[in-house]
Short mmCIF file of C-alpha atoms in Angstrom, two decimals:
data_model
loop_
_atom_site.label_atom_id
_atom_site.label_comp_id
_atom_site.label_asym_id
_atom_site.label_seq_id
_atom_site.Cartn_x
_atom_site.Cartn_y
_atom_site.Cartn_z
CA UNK A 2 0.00 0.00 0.00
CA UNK A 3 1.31 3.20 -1.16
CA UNK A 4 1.06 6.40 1.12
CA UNK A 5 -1.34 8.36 -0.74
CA UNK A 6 -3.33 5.28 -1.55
CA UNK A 7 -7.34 6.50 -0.60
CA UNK A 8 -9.54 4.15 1.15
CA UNK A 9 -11.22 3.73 -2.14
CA UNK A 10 -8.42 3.11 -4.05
CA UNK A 11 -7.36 0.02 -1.31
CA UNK A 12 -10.89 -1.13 -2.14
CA UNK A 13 -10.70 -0.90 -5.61
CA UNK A 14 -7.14 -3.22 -5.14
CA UNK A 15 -8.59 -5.62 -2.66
CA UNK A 16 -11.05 -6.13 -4.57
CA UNK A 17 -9.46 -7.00 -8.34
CA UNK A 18 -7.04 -9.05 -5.69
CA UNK A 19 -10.36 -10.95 -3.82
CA UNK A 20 -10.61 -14.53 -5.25
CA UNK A 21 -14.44 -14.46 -5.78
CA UNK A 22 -16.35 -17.91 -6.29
CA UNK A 23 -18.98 -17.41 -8.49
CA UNK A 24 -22.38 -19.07 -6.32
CA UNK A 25 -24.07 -18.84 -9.88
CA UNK A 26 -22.18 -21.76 -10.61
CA UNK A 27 -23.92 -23.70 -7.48
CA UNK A 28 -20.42 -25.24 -6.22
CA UNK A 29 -21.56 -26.40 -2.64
CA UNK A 30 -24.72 -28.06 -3.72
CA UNK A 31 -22.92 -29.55 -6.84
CA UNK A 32 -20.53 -31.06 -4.47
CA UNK A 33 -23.56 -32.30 -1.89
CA UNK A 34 -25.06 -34.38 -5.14
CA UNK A 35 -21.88 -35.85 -6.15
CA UNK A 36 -20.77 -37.00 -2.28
CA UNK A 37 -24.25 -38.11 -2.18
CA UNK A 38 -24.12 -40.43 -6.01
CA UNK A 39 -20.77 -41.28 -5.10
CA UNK A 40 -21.90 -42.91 -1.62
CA UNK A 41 -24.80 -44.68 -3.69
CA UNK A 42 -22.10 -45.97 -6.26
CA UNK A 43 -19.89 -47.22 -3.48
CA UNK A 44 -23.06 -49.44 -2.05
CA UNK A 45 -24.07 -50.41 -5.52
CA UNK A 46 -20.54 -51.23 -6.56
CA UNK A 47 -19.84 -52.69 -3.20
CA UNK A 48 -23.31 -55.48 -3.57
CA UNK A 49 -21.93 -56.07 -7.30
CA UNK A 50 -18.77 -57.50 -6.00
CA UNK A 51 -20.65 -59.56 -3.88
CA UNK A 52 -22.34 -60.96 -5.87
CA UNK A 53 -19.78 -61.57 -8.39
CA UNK A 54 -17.44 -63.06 -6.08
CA UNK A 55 -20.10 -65.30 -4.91
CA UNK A 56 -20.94 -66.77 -8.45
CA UNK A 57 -18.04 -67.40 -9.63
CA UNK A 58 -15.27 -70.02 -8.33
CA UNK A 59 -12.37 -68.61 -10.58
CA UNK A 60 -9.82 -66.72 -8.54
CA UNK A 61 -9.08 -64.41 -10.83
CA UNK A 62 -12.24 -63.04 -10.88
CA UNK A 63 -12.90 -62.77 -7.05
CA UNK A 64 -9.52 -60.96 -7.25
CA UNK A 65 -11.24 -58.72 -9.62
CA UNK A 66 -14.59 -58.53 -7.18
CA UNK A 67 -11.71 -57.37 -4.46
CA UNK A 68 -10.77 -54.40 -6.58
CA UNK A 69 -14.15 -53.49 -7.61
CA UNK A 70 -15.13 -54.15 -3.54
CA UNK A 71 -12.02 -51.53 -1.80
CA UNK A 72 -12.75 -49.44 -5.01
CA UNK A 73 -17.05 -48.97 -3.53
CA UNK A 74 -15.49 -48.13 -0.19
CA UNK A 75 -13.34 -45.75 -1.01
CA UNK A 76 -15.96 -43.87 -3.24
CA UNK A 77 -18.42 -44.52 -0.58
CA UNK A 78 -15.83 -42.83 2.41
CA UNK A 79 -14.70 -39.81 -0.28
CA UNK A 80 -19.16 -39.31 -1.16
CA UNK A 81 -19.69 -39.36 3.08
CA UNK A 82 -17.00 -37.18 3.51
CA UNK A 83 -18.29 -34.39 0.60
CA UNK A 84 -21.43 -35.12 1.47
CA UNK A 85 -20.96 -34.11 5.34
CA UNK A 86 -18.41 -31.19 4.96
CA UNK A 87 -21.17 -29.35 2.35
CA UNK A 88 -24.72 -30.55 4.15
CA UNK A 89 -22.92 -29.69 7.63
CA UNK A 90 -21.85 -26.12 6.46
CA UNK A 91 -25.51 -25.08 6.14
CA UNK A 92 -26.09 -27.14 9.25
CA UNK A 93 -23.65 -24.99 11.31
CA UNK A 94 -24.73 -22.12 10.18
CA UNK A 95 -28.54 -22.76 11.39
CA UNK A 96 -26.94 -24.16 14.51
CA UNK A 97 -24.80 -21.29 15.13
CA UNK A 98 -27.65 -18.63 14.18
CA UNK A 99 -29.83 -20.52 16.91
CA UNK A 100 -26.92 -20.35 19.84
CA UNK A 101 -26.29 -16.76 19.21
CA UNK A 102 -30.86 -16.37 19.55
CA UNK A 103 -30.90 -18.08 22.66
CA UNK A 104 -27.89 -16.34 24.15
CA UNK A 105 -29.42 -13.43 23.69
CA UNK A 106 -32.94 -14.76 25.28
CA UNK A 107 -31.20 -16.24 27.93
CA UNK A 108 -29.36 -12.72 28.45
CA UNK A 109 -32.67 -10.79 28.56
CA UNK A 110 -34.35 -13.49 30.80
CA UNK A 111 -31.30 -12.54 33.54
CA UNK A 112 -31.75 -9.29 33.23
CA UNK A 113 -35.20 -9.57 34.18
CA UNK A 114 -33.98 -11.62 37.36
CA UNK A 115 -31.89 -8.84 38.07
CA UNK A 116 -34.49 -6.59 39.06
CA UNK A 117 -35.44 -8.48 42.15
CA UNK A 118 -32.27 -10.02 43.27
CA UNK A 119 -30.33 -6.16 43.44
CA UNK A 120 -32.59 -4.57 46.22
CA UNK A 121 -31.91 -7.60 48.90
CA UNK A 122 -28.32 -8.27 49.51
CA UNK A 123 -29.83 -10.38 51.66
CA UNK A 124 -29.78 -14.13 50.26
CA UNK A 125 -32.38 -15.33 52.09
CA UNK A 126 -35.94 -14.62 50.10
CA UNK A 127 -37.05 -11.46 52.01
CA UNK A 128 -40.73 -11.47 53.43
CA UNK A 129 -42.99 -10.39 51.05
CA UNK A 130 -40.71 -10.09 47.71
CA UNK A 131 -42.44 -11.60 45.46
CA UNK A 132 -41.47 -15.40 44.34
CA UNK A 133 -39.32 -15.78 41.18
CA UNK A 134 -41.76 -17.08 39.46
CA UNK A 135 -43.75 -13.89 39.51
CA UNK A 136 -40.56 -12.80 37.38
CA UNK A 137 -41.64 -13.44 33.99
CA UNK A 138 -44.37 -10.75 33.50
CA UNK A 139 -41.67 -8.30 35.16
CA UNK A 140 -38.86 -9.71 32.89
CA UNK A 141 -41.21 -8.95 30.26
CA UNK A 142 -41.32 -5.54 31.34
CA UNK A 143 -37.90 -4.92 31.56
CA UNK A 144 -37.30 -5.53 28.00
CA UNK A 145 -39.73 -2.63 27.50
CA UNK A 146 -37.98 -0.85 29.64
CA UNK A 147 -39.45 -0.84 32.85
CA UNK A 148 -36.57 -2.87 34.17
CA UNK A 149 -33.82 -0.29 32.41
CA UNK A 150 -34.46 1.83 35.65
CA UNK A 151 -33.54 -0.88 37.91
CA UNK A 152 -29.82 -1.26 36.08
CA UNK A 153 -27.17 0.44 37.80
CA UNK A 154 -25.81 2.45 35.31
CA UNK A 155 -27.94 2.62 32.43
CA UNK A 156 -28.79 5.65 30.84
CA UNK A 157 -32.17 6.84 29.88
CA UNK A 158 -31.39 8.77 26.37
CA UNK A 159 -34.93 7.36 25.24
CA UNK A 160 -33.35 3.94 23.64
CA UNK A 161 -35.16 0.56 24.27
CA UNK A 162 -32.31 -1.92 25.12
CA UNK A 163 -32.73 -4.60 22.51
CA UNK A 164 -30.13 -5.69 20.29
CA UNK B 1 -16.32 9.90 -9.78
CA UNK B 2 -16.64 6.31 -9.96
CA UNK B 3 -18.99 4.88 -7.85
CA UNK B 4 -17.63 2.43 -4.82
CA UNK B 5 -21.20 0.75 -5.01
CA UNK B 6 -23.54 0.82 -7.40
CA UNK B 7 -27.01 -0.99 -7.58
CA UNK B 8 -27.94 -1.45 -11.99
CA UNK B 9 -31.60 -2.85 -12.29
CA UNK B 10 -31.67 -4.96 -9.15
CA UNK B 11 -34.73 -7.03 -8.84
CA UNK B 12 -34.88 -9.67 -6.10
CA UNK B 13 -38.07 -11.15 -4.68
CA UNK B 14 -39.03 -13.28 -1.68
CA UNK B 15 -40.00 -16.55 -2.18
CA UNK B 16 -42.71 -15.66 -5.16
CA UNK B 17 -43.07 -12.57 -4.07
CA UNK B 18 -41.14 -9.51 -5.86
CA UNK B 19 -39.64 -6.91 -3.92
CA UNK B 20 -37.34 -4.79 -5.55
CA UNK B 21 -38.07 -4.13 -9.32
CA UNK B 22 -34.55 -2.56 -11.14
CA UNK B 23 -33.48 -0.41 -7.53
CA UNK B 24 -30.40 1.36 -9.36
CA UNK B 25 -28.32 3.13 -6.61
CA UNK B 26 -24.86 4.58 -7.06
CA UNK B 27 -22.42 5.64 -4.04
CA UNK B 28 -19.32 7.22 -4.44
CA UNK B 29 -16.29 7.92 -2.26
CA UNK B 30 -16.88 10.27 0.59
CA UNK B 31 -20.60 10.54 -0.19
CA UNK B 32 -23.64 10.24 1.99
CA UNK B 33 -26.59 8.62 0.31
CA UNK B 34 -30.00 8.38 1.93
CA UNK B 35 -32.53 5.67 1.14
CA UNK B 36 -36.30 6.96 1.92
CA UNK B 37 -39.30 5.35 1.85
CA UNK B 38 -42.62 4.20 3.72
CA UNK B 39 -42.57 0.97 5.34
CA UNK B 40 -42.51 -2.49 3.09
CA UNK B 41 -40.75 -0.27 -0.06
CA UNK B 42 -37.59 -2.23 -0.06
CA UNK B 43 -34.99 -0.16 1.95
CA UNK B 44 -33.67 -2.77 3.94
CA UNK B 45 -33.69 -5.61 1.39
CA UNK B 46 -31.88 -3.34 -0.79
CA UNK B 47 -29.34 -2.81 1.97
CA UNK B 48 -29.10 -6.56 1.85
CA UNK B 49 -28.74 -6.62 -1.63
CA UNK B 50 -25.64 -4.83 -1.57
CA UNK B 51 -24.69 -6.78 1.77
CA UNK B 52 -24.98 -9.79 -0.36
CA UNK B 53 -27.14 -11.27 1.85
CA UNK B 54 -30.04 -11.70 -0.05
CA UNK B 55 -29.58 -12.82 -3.84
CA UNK B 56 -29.98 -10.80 -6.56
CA UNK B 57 -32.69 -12.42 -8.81
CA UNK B 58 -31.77 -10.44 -12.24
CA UNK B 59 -29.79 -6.48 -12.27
CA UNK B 60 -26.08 -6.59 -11.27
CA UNK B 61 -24.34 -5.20 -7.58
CA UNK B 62 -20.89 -4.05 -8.77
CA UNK B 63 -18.31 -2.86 -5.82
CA UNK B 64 -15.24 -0.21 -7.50
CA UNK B 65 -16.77 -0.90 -10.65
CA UNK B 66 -16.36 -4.90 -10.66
CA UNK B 67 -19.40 -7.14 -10.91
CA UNK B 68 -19.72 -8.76 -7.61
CA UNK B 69 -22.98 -9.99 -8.24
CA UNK B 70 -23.95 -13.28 -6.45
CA UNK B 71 -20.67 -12.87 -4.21
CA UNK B 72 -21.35 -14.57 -0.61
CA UNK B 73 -21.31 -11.91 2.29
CA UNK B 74 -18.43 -13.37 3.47
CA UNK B 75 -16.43 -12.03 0.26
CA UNK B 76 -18.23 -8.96 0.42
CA UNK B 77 -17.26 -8.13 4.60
CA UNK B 78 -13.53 -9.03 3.15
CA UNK B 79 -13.40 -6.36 0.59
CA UNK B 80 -15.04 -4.19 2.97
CA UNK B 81 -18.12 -4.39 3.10
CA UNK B 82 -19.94 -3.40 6.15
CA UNK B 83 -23.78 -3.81 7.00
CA UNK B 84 -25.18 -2.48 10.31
CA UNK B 85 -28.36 -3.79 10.85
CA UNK B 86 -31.69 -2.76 11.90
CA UNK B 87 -31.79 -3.46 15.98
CA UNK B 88 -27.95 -2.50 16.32
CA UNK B 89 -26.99 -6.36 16.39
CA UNK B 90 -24.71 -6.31 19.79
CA UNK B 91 -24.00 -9.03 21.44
CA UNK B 92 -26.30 -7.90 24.94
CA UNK B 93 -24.61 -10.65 27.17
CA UNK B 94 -20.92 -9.51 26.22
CA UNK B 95 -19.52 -6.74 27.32
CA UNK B 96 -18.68 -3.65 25.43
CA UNK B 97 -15.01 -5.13 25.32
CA UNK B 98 -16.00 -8.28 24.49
CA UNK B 99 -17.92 -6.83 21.83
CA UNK B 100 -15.47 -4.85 20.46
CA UNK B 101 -12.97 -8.00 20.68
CA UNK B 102 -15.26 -10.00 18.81
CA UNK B 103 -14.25 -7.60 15.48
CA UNK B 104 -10.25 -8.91 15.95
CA UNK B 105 -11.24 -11.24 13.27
CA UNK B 106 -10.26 -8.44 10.60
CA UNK B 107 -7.10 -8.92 11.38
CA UNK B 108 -6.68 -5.55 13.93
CA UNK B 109 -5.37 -5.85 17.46
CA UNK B 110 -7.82 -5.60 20.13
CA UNK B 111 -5.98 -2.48 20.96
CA UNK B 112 -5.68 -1.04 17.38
CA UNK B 113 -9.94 -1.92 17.78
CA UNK B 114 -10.16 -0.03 21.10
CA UNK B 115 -8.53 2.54 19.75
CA UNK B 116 -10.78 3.68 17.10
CA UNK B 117 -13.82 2.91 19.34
CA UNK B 118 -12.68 4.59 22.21
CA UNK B 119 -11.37 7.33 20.60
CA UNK B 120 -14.74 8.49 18.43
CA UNK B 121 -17.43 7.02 20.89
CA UNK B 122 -15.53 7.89 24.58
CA UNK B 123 -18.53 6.87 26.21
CA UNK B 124 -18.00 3.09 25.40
CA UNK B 125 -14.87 3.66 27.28
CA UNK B 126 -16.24 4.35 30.33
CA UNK B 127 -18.91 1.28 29.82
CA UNK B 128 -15.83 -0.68 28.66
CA UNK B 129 -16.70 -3.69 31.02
CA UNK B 130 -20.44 -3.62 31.09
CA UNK B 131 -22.66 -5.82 29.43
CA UNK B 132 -24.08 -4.43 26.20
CA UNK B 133 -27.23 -5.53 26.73
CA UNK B 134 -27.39 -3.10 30.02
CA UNK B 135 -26.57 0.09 27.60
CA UNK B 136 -29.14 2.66 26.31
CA UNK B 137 -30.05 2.47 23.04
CA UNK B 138 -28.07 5.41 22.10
CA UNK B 139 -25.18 3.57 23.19
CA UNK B 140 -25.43 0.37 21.53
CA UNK B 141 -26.23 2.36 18.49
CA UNK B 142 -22.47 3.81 19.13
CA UNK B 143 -21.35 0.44 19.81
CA UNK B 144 -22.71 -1.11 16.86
CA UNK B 145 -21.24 1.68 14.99
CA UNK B 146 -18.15 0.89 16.20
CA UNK B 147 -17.78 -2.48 15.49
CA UNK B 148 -18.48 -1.65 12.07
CA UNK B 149 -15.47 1.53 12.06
CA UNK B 150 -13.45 -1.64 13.55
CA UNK B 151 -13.32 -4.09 10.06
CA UNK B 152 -12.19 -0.30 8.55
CA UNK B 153 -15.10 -0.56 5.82
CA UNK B 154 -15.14 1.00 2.78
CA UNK B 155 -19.02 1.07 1.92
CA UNK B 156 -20.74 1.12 5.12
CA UNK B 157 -24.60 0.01 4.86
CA UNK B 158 -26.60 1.86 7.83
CA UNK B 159 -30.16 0.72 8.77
CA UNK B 160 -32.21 2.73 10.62
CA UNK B 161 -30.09 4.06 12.26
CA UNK B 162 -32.00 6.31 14.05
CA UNK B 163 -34.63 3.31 15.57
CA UNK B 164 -35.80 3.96 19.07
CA UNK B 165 -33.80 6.90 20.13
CA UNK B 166 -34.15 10.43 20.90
CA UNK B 167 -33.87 13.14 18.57
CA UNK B 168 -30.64 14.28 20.57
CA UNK B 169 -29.17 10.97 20.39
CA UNK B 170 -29.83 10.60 16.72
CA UNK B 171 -28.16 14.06 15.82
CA UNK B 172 -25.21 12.82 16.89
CA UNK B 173 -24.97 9.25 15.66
CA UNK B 174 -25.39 11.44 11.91
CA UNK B 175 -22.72 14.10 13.05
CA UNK B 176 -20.16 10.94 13.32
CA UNK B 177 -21.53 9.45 10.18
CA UNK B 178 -21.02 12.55 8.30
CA UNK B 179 -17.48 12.58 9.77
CA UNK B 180 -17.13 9.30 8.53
CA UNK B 181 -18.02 9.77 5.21
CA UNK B 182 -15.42 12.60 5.40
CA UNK B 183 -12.71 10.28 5.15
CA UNK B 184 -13.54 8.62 2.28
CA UNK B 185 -16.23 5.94 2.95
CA UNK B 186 -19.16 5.49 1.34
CA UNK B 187 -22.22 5.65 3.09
CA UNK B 188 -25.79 3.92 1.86
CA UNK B 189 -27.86 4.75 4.55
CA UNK B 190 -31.83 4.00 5.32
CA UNK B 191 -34.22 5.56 7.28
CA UNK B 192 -37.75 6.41 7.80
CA UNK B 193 -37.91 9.42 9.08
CA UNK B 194 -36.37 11.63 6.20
CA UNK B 195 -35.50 14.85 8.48
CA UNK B 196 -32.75 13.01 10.12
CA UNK B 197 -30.96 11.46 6.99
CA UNK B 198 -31.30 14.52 4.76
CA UNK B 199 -29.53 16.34 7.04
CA UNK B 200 -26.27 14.81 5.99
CA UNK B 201 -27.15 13.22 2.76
CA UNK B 202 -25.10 14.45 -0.17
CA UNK B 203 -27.75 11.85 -2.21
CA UNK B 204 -31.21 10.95 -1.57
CA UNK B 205 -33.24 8.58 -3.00
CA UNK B 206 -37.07 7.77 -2.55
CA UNK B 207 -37.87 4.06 -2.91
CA UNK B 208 -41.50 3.15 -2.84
CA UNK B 209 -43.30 -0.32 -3.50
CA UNK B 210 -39.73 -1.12 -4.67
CA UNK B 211 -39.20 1.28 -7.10
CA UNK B 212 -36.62 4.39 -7.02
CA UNK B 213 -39.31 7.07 -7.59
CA UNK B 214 -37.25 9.81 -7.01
CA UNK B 215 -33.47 10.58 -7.17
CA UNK B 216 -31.69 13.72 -6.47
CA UNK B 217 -30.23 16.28 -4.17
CA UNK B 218 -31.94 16.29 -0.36
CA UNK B 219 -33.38 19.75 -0.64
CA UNK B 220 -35.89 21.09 -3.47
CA UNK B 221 -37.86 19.18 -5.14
CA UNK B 222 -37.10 15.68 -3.19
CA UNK B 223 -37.66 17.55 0.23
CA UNK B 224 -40.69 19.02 -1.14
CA UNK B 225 -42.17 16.04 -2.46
CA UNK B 226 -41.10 13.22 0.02
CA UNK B 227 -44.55 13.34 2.31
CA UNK B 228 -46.78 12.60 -0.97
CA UNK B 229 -44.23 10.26 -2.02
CA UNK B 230 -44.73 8.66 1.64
CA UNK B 231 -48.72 8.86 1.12
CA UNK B 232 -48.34 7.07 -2.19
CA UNK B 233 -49.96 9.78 -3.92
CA UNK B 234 -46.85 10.70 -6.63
CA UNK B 235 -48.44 10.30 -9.70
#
């Protein structure tokens, strides 16, 4: 990067640099359907030999149903593996989406708790606080904001604490 | 000057459902583009659009004048690409640190990260350790902001920018976007309530029942005409 090199112009370079693949093209799927006729072949392949090796009594050609066999399992281990790394990816994705939704729904849920656990330093349950299970209506609340008053050091510039 | 994002003819759709129908937006370098527009016309799926996070079903999204149409949002983050979305997207259980640590991925130090955080939002300094879920909206609006300053974009994408906070609040968050723009980034920014964005915009453009029905300068005629625009009653 040269000194007078704009923020644009890095952009422009990045980007002529960025190895793009083209989705149009449909790579990941493309690569799901192979692992997935690959694993088929190795099953079909591997029930072929069987049967080959099973009908004939000629060496040479149950040394032939041998190849053909450890040929089906490898295609059938490469098609699993394919098939896993591009079905999983989407997987993941869904799985990670989900984590980060109920993080945040367990984080709002705690906040609500908040609200009666700060007044009492007390850990005994007080007389007359209401029970935690009360909570959810108030925890409810709080997301609306009734519970930003009860947070130490929250400020009130009119924003509704969601993210 | 050449445009660091451009929209040509976009149309994308949900499901069977068409949404956009040829959106052409161009941003250049330094420049401040609004995107107006009553609810349901579009705004934020065209933000997504350029974010590459919703396909493109025909039209083409080119980035420093190269096609990047169909590019994952991965590749688009990497050149520099940055979407904030609606509902500031913090993480509420992290802290602001945390938060901000999260953005090392780009490749900057956590203290290189802190640095431009801290140094344009000062109040997330002082909430360094608390949890960002316990901030005002304001705040996480600065927070979100910064995460975004953090991957050192060069097309930032705003959303709404201006959701759920006070006028006072949102005056400022479009003071440091201004600023930001200043140095050379281009901003695509939408919003619903057209005071706030115009204000800054260098651009505007009115997008209703996905269609760019206006495009021009944020005083005159667009200021003028945006309410009947908003009432649907253009023609």
């Amino acid at each position: 990067m040269t000194s007078t090199e704009t923020r644009a112009d890095r952009f422009v370079r990045e980007l002529a640099d960025l190895k793009v693949a083209d989705p149009a093209t449909g790579h990941p799927r493309l690569w799901q359907r192979l692992g997935v006729t690959l694993m088929v072949l190795g099953v079909v392949l591997g029930v072929t030999a069987y049967l080959v090796s099973h009908r004939t009594t000629s060496p040479l050609v149950q040394g032939d149903a041998i190849t053909i066999g450890l040929g089906a399992i490898t295609l059938g281990v490469i098609g699993s593996a394919l098939f896993i790394r591009y079905s999983l990816t989407g997987f993941l994705r869904f799985w990670m989406a989900r984590q980060s939704y109920e993080l945040s729904m367990l984080a709002e849920r705690m906040a609500g708790r908040e609200i009666y656990e700060l007044p009492g330093p007390d850990p005994a349950p007080a007389a007359g606080r209401p029970p935690m299970v009360a909570s959810t209506p108030a925890s409810t609340a709080a997301g609306t904001g009734a519970g930003s008053a009860a947070a130490p050091s929250r400020n009130s510039d009119g924003g509704a604490a969601h993210a | 000057m050449n445009a660091l994002l451009e929209l040509r003819g976009v149309h994308t759709a949900y499901g069977e459902l068409s949404v956009l129908h040829g959106v052409d937006v161009r941003v250049a370098p330094g420049e401040v583009v609004a995107l107006l527009g009553p609810n349901g016309a579009g705004k934020t799926t065209t933000l997504r659009v350029a974010a590459g996070v919703h396909p493109v079903r025909s039209g083409q999204l080119l980035l420093g004048g190269r096609d990047m149409t169909g590019a994952t949002p991965r590749d688009l983050a990497r050149a520099g690409v940055c979407l904030i979305p609606e509902g500031r997207g913090v993480f509420p259980n992290l802290s602001v640190r945390d938060n901000l640590t999260m953005m090392t991925f780009t490749g900057h130090s956590r203290k290189q990260i802190e640095e431009i955080a801290f140094t344009r939002f000062p109040i997330l300094a002082e909430r360094a350790s608390q949890a960002a879920g316990t901030l005002s909206g304001g705040e996480q609006q600065m927070l979100a902001l910064a995460r975004g300053l953090a991957t050192d974009p060069a097309v930032l994408l705003l959303d709404e920018l201006s959701m759920g906070l006070a006028p006072l609040i949102v005056t400022r968050l479009y003071e440091q976007v201004a600023e930001i723009a200043r140095q050379g980034v281009a901003v695509l920014l939408v919003e619903q309530f057209a005071a706030a964005a115009l204000g800054i915009a260098d651009h505007a453009a009115v997008l209703v029942r996905g269609r760019v029905e206006r495009q021009g300068l944020p005083d005159g005629v667009l200021r003028a005409e945006l309410s009947a625009l908003y009432l649907g009653s253009s023609s």
